[in-house]
C-alpha cells in the first residue's frame, strides 16, 4: 500500500512533525473522515473553546484520493465546531485533496494559533509556515490568484477563507475552488481563529496502485455503471438543481422560512431554466458526471464575472427560503456567498428566520437599522449577505448562528428558528417523511442530509426488490416503523465514501444499480492493496459513526439533542399532493424511532454506546493516541 504521511503543524510554536500512517489505522478507519474523527477525539481536549488555540483543525484526503477511483477529489475538514460545540465536519470536492496526496501527505493536523496571519505552503514532502499579511482582507477568488502568482505556478491548489472566516462568522466556509466549499459547521471560522488564511499545495509525487491491470479493468466496470445511470445522465445535463423540481412538486421545500413547503409560482427555479444561463459543465477530479454548471453572473455589480454552480441546496436556500423566485437571484447569491466564504445553507436559513421575526413584529427597524425585511426582496438578501460576512448590525447577530442569535433576539424568536444541535436545517421540509426527519435529528454534525438521507425509497421500487437490496424490510417514505434501521444503514454507507475521499453521489443513494459495498472493497483492494470484506467495511463505517457519537457525548450531547424543531410536531404542511399535505411528525412515534435507531447501533436509551459495543468495535480504549 502507498505510504502517505500525516503532518502535525503547531502554529503557536512553528513546530512541524511528520509520521507515516500505521496500517492498523487504515484497517480501522480507512482515511478522510474516518481517520479525522480519530484525530479529533484524540487531540482535542474535552471542553475546548472551538475558537481557542487548543482546538485542532484537520485537512484530510481519503484512502483513494487522487487515484483512478471515480471522483476521488473529496477533502474532509474537521475540528470542534464553533457553530454547534459538537463535532465539526465538512467536505469539499475539487482538486485540493489529490494535490495534497501528490505532495506526500494524507492528513494535516493543525494546532495552536499564529500571532499574525499565515498560510501553509505544502510541497513535495515539505511544509512551511509563511507570512500572509498580503492575503488578509482578500476574498476567496483573489487569495489563490495571489499565491499562484507569488510562486509562479498556476497548478498550485489552494484552500482558503474569505472575509467571513477572517471575521469569525460561525458558519464561515473553506473554499478549495470557485465553488468547492466545505460549508457546514464553520470550519472557515476555525481557520480564521487560528489566523490561518490559506493552505497552498503542490505535489509531483506518484501514488502507487497495487494491482494496476485489475484496477483499470474494474474501473471500466464502475464507469459503465455511472455512464448508464439515468440519474447520472440527468445530473450531467442539469446539475444537482435537478433535485429541486421533484422536491418542490411533492411539497418538500422550505418556503418563507418554515411557513410553507412549496414555492407558489416558483417554476422559474426549476432546473431546466438554468440551461439558458449555463455555458457548459465542470467537474471535480476524476469525475465522469460533470454536475456543476459554469455561468457568468447575469446582473448586478458583478455582472459578467465567471462562477460555477449553484448546487441544489444553495439554489433553494437563497431563493425558496426567502421567497425569491428568479433563477438570477440564485446565481448572484451563489457568487456572493462563495466570494465571502460563507455557508449558503446557514445564511439562507438565518436570513429567512429574521424576515419571519420582522413580519411577526418580534424584531423591528431598530434591530435592522431601518432595513425592511420583506419576503421576496432580492436586495434585502444581497444586503444581508454583505452584512453577515462583514458582521455589521443585524448581520453581526445572525453571524453568530442559531443558538447565540436566539439569545440576543429574545425568547420569542426561539420557536421560529429551525435548527438541530445549533445548526440550521437545510432547505428541505421533512414533515411528511419520518425517516428523513429522524435522519436530520440524529446526524452527528447537526441538521444534515449528507450523513444518512435515504434516496432509494423515492424511486418507488417494488418492495421485494427494495427489501432484498437492503437486507431488511424497508418502510415506505411516509411510514415510521423500520426507519431507525434504514437511517443507520445509510449512515454506514455514507461514511465509506467520506473515508475513501470519493463522491457520495455514486453509492446506492442514487440508483439501485450504482456502487455498493462489494464495489468499494474491490476498489480498495486493487488500488490500495487492502483486503476488506463488505461486512468489514460496514464495521469500519460503524466505528466512524460511533466515535463521532462519542465525541459529541463527551461534549455534552444527550438524547434531547437528537430531536426536531418544535414546528415539525405542531404545524401541518399546508401544501402538496396527498400524502405530503397536512402532515406533522408524531412526537410519540418519533421517540419510538429514536429508540429503534439507538438499539440497532448498540447504544442505550440516552444514545450512549454500550460497553459491549465499544469492545466489539475496538473503541473501549479510546483515546489511544496511536497517531
mmCIF file of N, CA and C in Angstrom, residues 162-250:
data_model
loop_
_atom_site.group_PDB
_atom_site.id
_atom_site.type_symbol
_atom_site.label_atom_id
_atom_site.label_comp_id
_atom_site.label_asym_id
_atom_site.label_seq_id
_atom_site.Cartn_x
_atom_site.Cartn_y
_atom_site.Cartn_z
ATOM 1 N N UNK A 162 -12.403 33.495 3.234
ATOM 2 C CA UNK A 162 -12.647 34.855 2.794
ATOM 3 C C UNK A 162 -12.879 35.760 3.996
ATOM 4 N N UNK A 163 -13.592 36.875 3.760
ATOM 5 C CA UNK A 163 -13.831 37.820 4.860
ATOM 6 C C UNK A 163 -14.661 37.194 5.970
ATOM 7 N N UNK A 164 -15.588 36.304 5.622
ATOM 8 C CA UNK A 164 -16.418 35.678 6.659
ATOM 9 C C UNK A 164 -15.559 34.897 7.652
ATOM 10 N N UNK A 165 -14.570 34.176 7.154
ATOM 11 C CA UNK A 165 -13.683 33.432 8.046
ATOM 12 C C UNK A 165 -12.813 34.359 8.875
ATOM 13 N N UNK A 166 -12.299 35.397 8.256
ATOM 14 C CA UNK A 166 -11.481 36.353 8.997
ATOM 15 C C UNK A 166 -12.296 37.023 10.099
ATOM 16 N N UNK A 167 -13.581 37.292 9.805
ATOM 17 C CA UNK A 167 -14.442 37.973 10.776
ATOM 18 C C UNK A 167 -15.119 37.002 11.743
ATOM 19 N N UNK A 168 -14.716 35.751 11.692
ATOM 20 C CA UNK A 168 -15.188 34.729 12.631
ATOM 21 C C UNK A 168 -16.706 34.533 12.588
ATOM 22 N N UNK A 169 -17.266 34.638 11.397
ATOM 23 C CA UNK A 169 -18.656 34.211 11.218
ATOM 24 C C UNK A 169 -18.695 32.715 11.542
ATOM 25 N N UNK A 170 -19.577 32.317 12.428
ATOM 26 C CA UNK A 170 -19.514 30.947 12.959
ATOM 27 C C UNK A 170 -19.879 29.876 11.935
ATOM 28 N N UNK A 171 -20.341 30.279 10.773
ATOM 29 C CA UNK A 171 -20.595 29.302 9.705
ATOM 30 C C UNK A 171 -19.827 29.696 8.438
ATOM 31 N N UNK A 172 -18.632 30.209 8.646
ATOM 32 C CA UNK A 172 -17.769 30.524 7.507
ATOM 33 C C UNK A 172 -17.265 29.230 6.864
ATOM 34 N N UNK A 173 -17.078 29.290 5.548
ATOM 35 C CA UNK A 173 -16.637 28.135 4.759
ATOM 36 C C UNK A 173 -15.128 28.127 4.581
ATOM 37 N N UNK A 174 -14.645 26.997 4.109
ATOM 38 C CA UNK A 174 -13.332 26.900 3.479
ATOM 39 C C UNK A 174 -13.600 26.658 2.001
ATOM 40 N N UNK A 175 -12.969 27.435 1.138
ATOM 41 C CA UNK A 175 -13.142 27.284 -0.299
ATOM 42 C C UNK A 175 -11.902 26.654 -0.909
ATOM 43 N N UNK A 176 -12.109 25.580 -1.650
ATOM 44 C CA UNK A 176 -10.999 24.921 -2.342
ATOM 45 C C UNK A 176 -11.066 25.140 -3.836
ATOM 46 N N UNK A 177 -11.831 26.094 -4.262
ATOM 47 C CA UNK A 177 -12.035 26.400 -5.672
ATOM 48 C C UNK A 177 -13.169 27.398 -5.744
ATOM 49 N N UNK A 178 -13.580 27.776 -6.942
ATOM 50 C CA UNK A 178 -14.617 28.797 -7.076
ATOM 51 C C UNK A 178 -15.863 28.454 -6.267
ATOM 52 N N UNK A 179 -16.281 27.200 -6.345
ATOM 53 C CA UNK A 179 -17.475 26.785 -5.595
ATOM 54 C C UNK A 179 -17.241 25.515 -4.782
ATOM 55 N N UNK A 180 -16.014 25.102 -4.648
ATOM 56 C CA UNK A 180 -15.722 23.913 -3.848
ATOM 57 C C UNK A 180 -15.697 24.311 -2.382
ATOM 58 N N UNK A 181 -16.871 24.387 -1.791
ATOM 59 C CA UNK A 181 -16.997 24.917 -0.435
ATOM 60 C C UNK A 181 -17.201 23.797 0.575
ATOM 61 N N UNK A 182 -16.345 23.771 1.590
ATOM 62 C CA UNK A 182 -16.609 22.976 2.785
ATOM 63 C C UNK A 182 -17.435 23.881 3.681
ATOM 64 N N UNK A 183 -18.761 23.762 3.542
ATOM 65 C CA UNK A 183 -19.623 24.801 4.072
ATOM 66 C C UNK A 183 -20.135 24.611 5.481
ATOM 67 N N UNK A 184 -20.375 23.379 5.898
ATOM 68 C CA UNK A 184 -21.099 23.185 7.145
ATOM 69 C C UNK A 184 -20.197 23.151 8.367
ATOM 70 N N UNK A 185 -20.730 23.592 9.453
ATOM 71 C CA UNK A 185 -20.165 23.546 10.819
ATOM 72 C C UNK A 185 -19.044 24.543 11.081
ATOM 73 N N UNK A 186 -18.780 25.472 10.148
ATOM 74 C CA UNK A 186 -17.910 26.602 10.490
ATOM 75 C C UNK A 186 -16.425 26.338 10.508
ATOM 76 N N UNK A 187 -15.944 25.506 9.584
ATOM 77 C CA UNK A 187 -14.510 25.226 9.571
ATOM 78 C C UNK A 187 -13.694 26.455 9.132
ATOM 79 N N UNK A 188 -14.318 27.341 8.339
ATOM 80 C CA UNK A 188 -13.644 28.581 7.962
ATOM 81 C C UNK A 188 -13.459 29.499 9.152
ATOM 82 N N UNK A 189 -14.388 29.448 10.093
ATOM 83 C CA UNK A 189 -14.269 30.232 11.322
ATOM 84 C C UNK A 189 -13.082 29.737 12.153
ATOM 85 N N UNK A 190 -12.902 28.416 12.200
ATOM 86 C CA UNK A 190 -11.770 27.864 12.950
ATOM 87 C C UNK A 190 -10.455 28.303 12.306
ATOM 88 N N UNK A 191 -10.405 28.281 10.967
ATOM 89 C CA UNK A 191 -9.197 28.779 10.300
ATOM 90 C C UNK A 191 -8.936 30.236 10.673
ATOM 91 N N UNK A 192 -9.997 31.040 10.640
ATOM 92 C CA UNK A 192 -9.840 32.456 10.985
ATOM 93 C C UNK A 192 -9.350 32.643 12.402
ATOM 94 N N UNK A 193 -9.857 31.813 13.328
ATOM 95 C CA UNK A 193 -9.450 31.938 14.731
ATOM 96 C C UNK A 193 -7.973 31.599 14.910
ATOM 97 N N UNK A 194 -7.428 30.808 14.003
ATOM 98 C CA UNK A 194 -6.010 30.442 14.082
ATOM 99 C C UNK A 194 -5.137 31.364 13.242
ATOM 100 N N UNK A 195 -5.746 32.391 12.631
ATOM 101 C CA UNK A 195 -5.036 33.328 11.744
ATOM 102 C C UNK A 195 -4.435 32.583 10.553
ATOM 103 N N UNK A 196 -5.077 31.501 10.168
ATOM 104 C CA UNK A 196 -4.612 30.705 9.033
ATOM 105 C C UNK A 196 -5.450 31.072 7.816
ATOM 106 N N UNK A 197 -4.870 31.842 6.917
ATOM 107 C CA UNK A 197 -5.627 32.334 5.759
ATOM 108 C C UNK A 197 -5.802 31.274 4.691
ATOM 109 N N UNK A 198 -4.790 30.457 4.489
ATOM 110 C CA UNK A 198 -4.865 29.519 3.365
ATOM 111 C C UNK A 198 -3.876 28.380 3.544
ATOM 112 N N UNK A 199 -4.120 27.316 2.788
ATOM 113 C CA UNK A 199 -3.160 26.212 2.632
ATOM 114 C C UNK A 199 -2.955 26.031 1.136
ATOM 115 N N UNK A 200 -1.714 26.166 0.704
ATOM 116 C CA UNK A 200 -1.378 26.005 -0.713
ATOM 117 C C UNK A 200 -0.597 24.711 -0.869
ATOM 118 N N UNK A 201 -0.993 23.877 -1.833
ATOM 119 C CA UNK A 201 -0.335 22.574 -2.003
ATOM 120 C C UNK A 201 0.085 22.378 -3.456
ATOM 121 N N UNK A 202 1.211 21.716 -3.605
ATOM 122 C CA UNK A 202 1.710 21.366 -4.939
ATOM 123 C C UNK A 202 2.557 20.122 -4.797
ATOM 124 N N UNK A 203 2.248 19.113 -5.589
ATOM 125 C CA UNK A 203 2.995 17.872 -5.499
ATOM 126 C C UNK A 203 3.224 17.243 -6.853
ATOM 127 N N UNK A 204 4.319 16.544 -6.963
ATOM 128 C CA UNK A 204 4.640 15.852 -8.218
ATOM 129 C C UNK A 204 4.930 14.384 -7.971
ATOM 130 N N UNK A 205 4.596 13.895 -6.766
ATOM 131 C CA UNK A 205 4.898 12.508 -6.429
ATOM 132 C C UNK A 205 3.813 11.566 -6.958
ATOM 133 N N UNK A 206 4.237 10.357 -7.285
ATOM 134 C CA UNK A 206 3.293 9.360 -7.767
ATOM 135 C C UNK A 206 2.520 8.737 -6.606
ATOM 136 N N UNK A 207 1.333 8.249 -6.922
ATOM 137 C CA UNK A 207 0.584 7.416 -5.981
ATOM 138 C C UNK A 207 0.604 5.996 -6.542
ATOM 139 N N UNK A 208 1.173 5.092 -5.820
ATOM 140 C CA UNK A 208 1.258 3.725 -6.305
ATOM 141 C C UNK A 208 -0.099 3.052 -6.362
ATOM 142 N N UNK A 209 -0.304 2.216 -7.356
ATOM 143 C CA UNK A 209 -1.521 1.408 -7.482
ATOM 144 C C UNK A 209 -1.115 -0.049 -7.276
ATOM 145 N N UNK A 210 -1.749 -0.746 -6.368
ATOM 146 C CA UNK A 210 -1.308 -2.092 -6.000
ATOM 147 C C UNK A 210 -1.458 -3.089 -7.143
ATOM 148 N N UNK A 211 -2.580 -3.057 -7.834
ATOM 149 C CA UNK A 211 -2.828 -4.004 -8.926
ATOM 150 C C UNK A 211 -3.371 -3.200 -10.122
ATOM 151 N N UNK A 212 -2.462 -2.659 -10.894
ATOM 152 C CA UNK A 212 -2.835 -1.682 -11.917
ATOM 153 C C UNK A 212 -3.777 -2.274 -12.967
ATOM 154 N N UNK A 213 -3.417 -3.424 -13.520
ATOM 155 C CA UNK A 213 -4.223 -4.011 -14.591
ATOM 156 C C UNK A 213 -5.638 -4.315 -14.104
ATOM 157 N N UNK A 214 -5.720 -4.925 -12.928
ATOM 158 C CA UNK A 214 -7.044 -5.270 -12.390
ATOM 159 C C UNK A 214 -7.831 -3.999 -12.041
ATOM 160 N N UNK A 215 -7.107 -3.003 -11.535
ATOM 161 C CA UNK A 215 -7.772 -1.746 -11.179
ATOM 162 C C UNK A 215 -8.361 -1.083 -12.422
ATOM 163 N N UNK A 216 -7.613 -1.080 -13.513
ATOM 164 C CA UNK A 216 -8.116 -0.471 -14.747
ATOM 165 C C UNK A 216 -9.345 -1.217 -15.256
ATOM 166 N N UNK A 217 -9.293 -2.553 -15.179
ATOM 167 C CA UNK A 217 -10.435 -3.338 -15.628
ATOM 168 C C UNK A 217 -11.673 -3.073 -14.799
ATOM 169 N N UNK A 218 -11.496 -2.997 -13.478
ATOM 170 C CA UNK A 218 -12.666 -2.781 -12.622
ATOM 171 C C UNK A 218 -13.182 -1.344 -12.752
ATOM 172 N N UNK A 219 -12.262 -0.425 -12.989
ATOM 173 C CA UNK A 219 -12.689 0.958 -13.192
ATOM 174 C C UNK A 219 -13.614 1.056 -14.400
ATOM 175 N N UNK A 220 -13.312 0.331 -15.453
ATOM 176 C CA UNK A 220 -14.174 0.356 -16.642
ATOM 177 C C UNK A 220 -15.576 -0.130 -16.290
ATOM 178 N N UNK A 221 -15.638 -1.142 -15.412
ATOM 179 C CA UNK A 221 -16.944 -1.634 -14.960
ATOM 180 C C UNK A 221 -17.698 -0.539 -14.196
ATOM 181 N N UNK A 222 -16.995 0.126 -13.279
ATOM 182 C CA UNK A 222 -17.633 1.187 -12.480
ATOM 183 C C UNK A 222 -18.076 2.343 -13.371
ATOM 184 N N UNK A 223 -17.205 2.720 -14.311
ATOM 185 C CA UNK A 223 -17.557 3.821 -15.212
ATOM 186 C C UNK A 223 -18.790 3.468 -16.044
ATOM 187 N N UNK A 224 -18.886 2.186 -16.412
ATOM 188 C CA UNK A 224 -20.062 1.760 -17.157
ATOM 189 C C UNK A 224 -21.338 1.934 -16.353
ATOM 190 N N UNK A 225 -21.269 1.586 -15.053
ATOM 191 C CA UNK A 225 -22.433 1.784 -14.180
ATOM 192 C C UNK A 225 -22.844 3.251 -14.156
ATOM 193 N N UNK A 226 -21.852 4.119 -14.036
ATOM 194 C CA UNK A 226 -22.148 5.545 -13.931
ATOM 195 C C UNK A 226 -22.650 6.114 -15.257
ATOM 196 N N UNK A 227 -21.990 5.700 -16.343
ATOM 197 C CA UNK A 227 -22.389 6.235 -17.655
ATOM 198 C C UNK A 227 -23.801 5.817 -18.029
ATOM 199 N N UNK A 228 -24.213 4.631 -17.607
ATOM 200 C CA UNK A 228 -25.533 4.120 -17.984
ATOM 201 C C UNK A 228 -26.622 4.471 -16.978
ATOM 202 N N UNK A 229 -26.268 5.168 -15.924
ATOM 203 C CA UNK A 229 -27.255 5.524 -14.910
ATOM 204 C C UNK A 229 -28.098 6.704 -15.395
ATOM 205 N N UNK A 230 -29.422 6.522 -15.471
ATOM 206 C CA UNK A 230 -30.273 7.659 -15.873
ATOM 207 C C UNK A 230 -30.101 8.866 -14.954
ATOM 208 N N UNK A 231 -29.908 8.592 -13.663
ATOM 209 C CA UNK A 231 -29.740 9.710 -12.722
ATOM 210 C C UNK A 231 -28.475 10.498 -13.043
ATOM 211 N N UNK A 232 -27.381 9.786 -13.318
ATOM 212 C CA UNK A 232 -26.130 10.482 -13.619
ATOM 213 C C UNK A 232 -26.221 11.255 -14.930
ATOM 214 N N UNK A 233 -26.916 10.672 -15.896
ATOM 215 C CA UNK A 233 -27.092 11.386 -17.163
ATOM 216 C C UNK A 233 -27.827 12.703 -16.950
ATOM 217 N N UNK A 234 -28.820 12.657 -16.085
ATOM 218 C CA UNK A 234 -29.587 13.873 -15.827
ATOM 219 C C UNK A 234 -28.745 14.905 -15.083
ATOM 220 N N UNK A 235 -27.917 14.445 -14.143
ATOM 221 C CA UNK A 235 -27.056 15.387 -13.432
ATOM 222 C C UNK A 235 -25.991 15.981 -14.354
ATOM 223 N N UNK A 236 -25.573 15.218 -15.349
ATOM 224 C CA UNK A 236 -24.606 15.751 -16.315
ATOM 225 C C UNK A 236 -25.214 16.893 -17.127
ATOM 226 N N UNK A 237 -26.526 16.872 -17.255
ATOM 227 C CA UNK A 237 -27.205 17.901 -18.052
ATOM 228 C C UNK A 237 -27.700 19.064 -17.205
ATOM 229 N N UNK A 238 -28.276 18.732 -16.040
ATOM 230 C CA UNK A 238 -28.948 19.768 -15.243
ATOM 231 C C UNK A 238 -28.219 20.116 -13.947
ATOM 232 N N UNK A 239 -27.229 19.314 -13.571
ATOM 233 C CA UNK A 239 -26.595 19.550 -12.286
ATOM 234 C C UNK A 239 -27.502 19.132 -11.143
ATOM 235 N N UNK A 240 -27.052 19.305 -9.912
ATOM 236 C CA UNK A 240 -27.869 18.899 -8.764
ATOM 237 C C UNK A 240 -29.161 19.693 -8.596
ATOM 238 N N UNK A 241 -29.315 20.879 -9.217
ATOM 239 C CA UNK A 241 -30.632 21.535 -9.135
ATOM 240 C C UNK A 241 -31.771 20.659 -9.653
ATOM 241 N N UNK A 242 -31.438 19.574 -10.373
ATOM 242 C CA UNK A 242 -32.498 18.665 -10.829
ATOM 243 C C UNK A 242 -33.335 18.156 -9.666
ATOM 244 N N UNK A 243 -32.729 18.076 -8.468
ATOM 245 C CA UNK A 243 -33.482 17.610 -7.303
ATOM 246 C C UNK A 243 -34.558 18.590 -6.870
ATOM 247 N N UNK A 244 -34.338 19.863 -7.184
ATOM 248 C CA UNK A 244 -35.276 20.869 -6.684
ATOM 249 C C UNK A 244 -36.678 20.659 -7.264
ATOM 250 N N UNK A 245 -36.740 20.288 -8.532
ATOM 251 C CA UNK A 245 -38.041 20.186 -9.202
ATOM 252 C C UNK A 245 -38.973 19.215 -8.476
ATOM 253 N N UNK A 246 -38.493 17.978 -8.310
ATOM 254 C CA UNK A 246 -39.358 16.974 -7.677
ATOM 255 C C UNK A 246 -39.610 17.307 -6.210
ATOM 256 N N UNK A 247 -38.602 17.862 -5.543
ATOM 257 C CA UNK A 247 -38.797 18.220 -4.131
ATOM 258 C C UNK A 247 -39.908 19.237 -3.981
ATOM 259 N N UNK A 248 -39.927 20.213 -4.882
ATOM 260 C CA UNK A 248 -40.961 21.247 -4.799
ATOM 261 C C UNK A 248 -42.325 20.689 -5.197
ATOM 262 N N UNK A 249 -42.346 19.858 -6.221
ATOM 263 C CA UNK A 249 -43.633 19.322 -6.699
ATOM 264 C C UNK A 249 -44.355 18.527 -5.616
ATOM 265 N N UNK A 250 -43.604 17.802 -4.796
ATOM 266 C CA UNK A 250 -44.269 16.978 -3.782
ATOM 267 C C UNK A 250 -44.332 17.669 -2.410
#
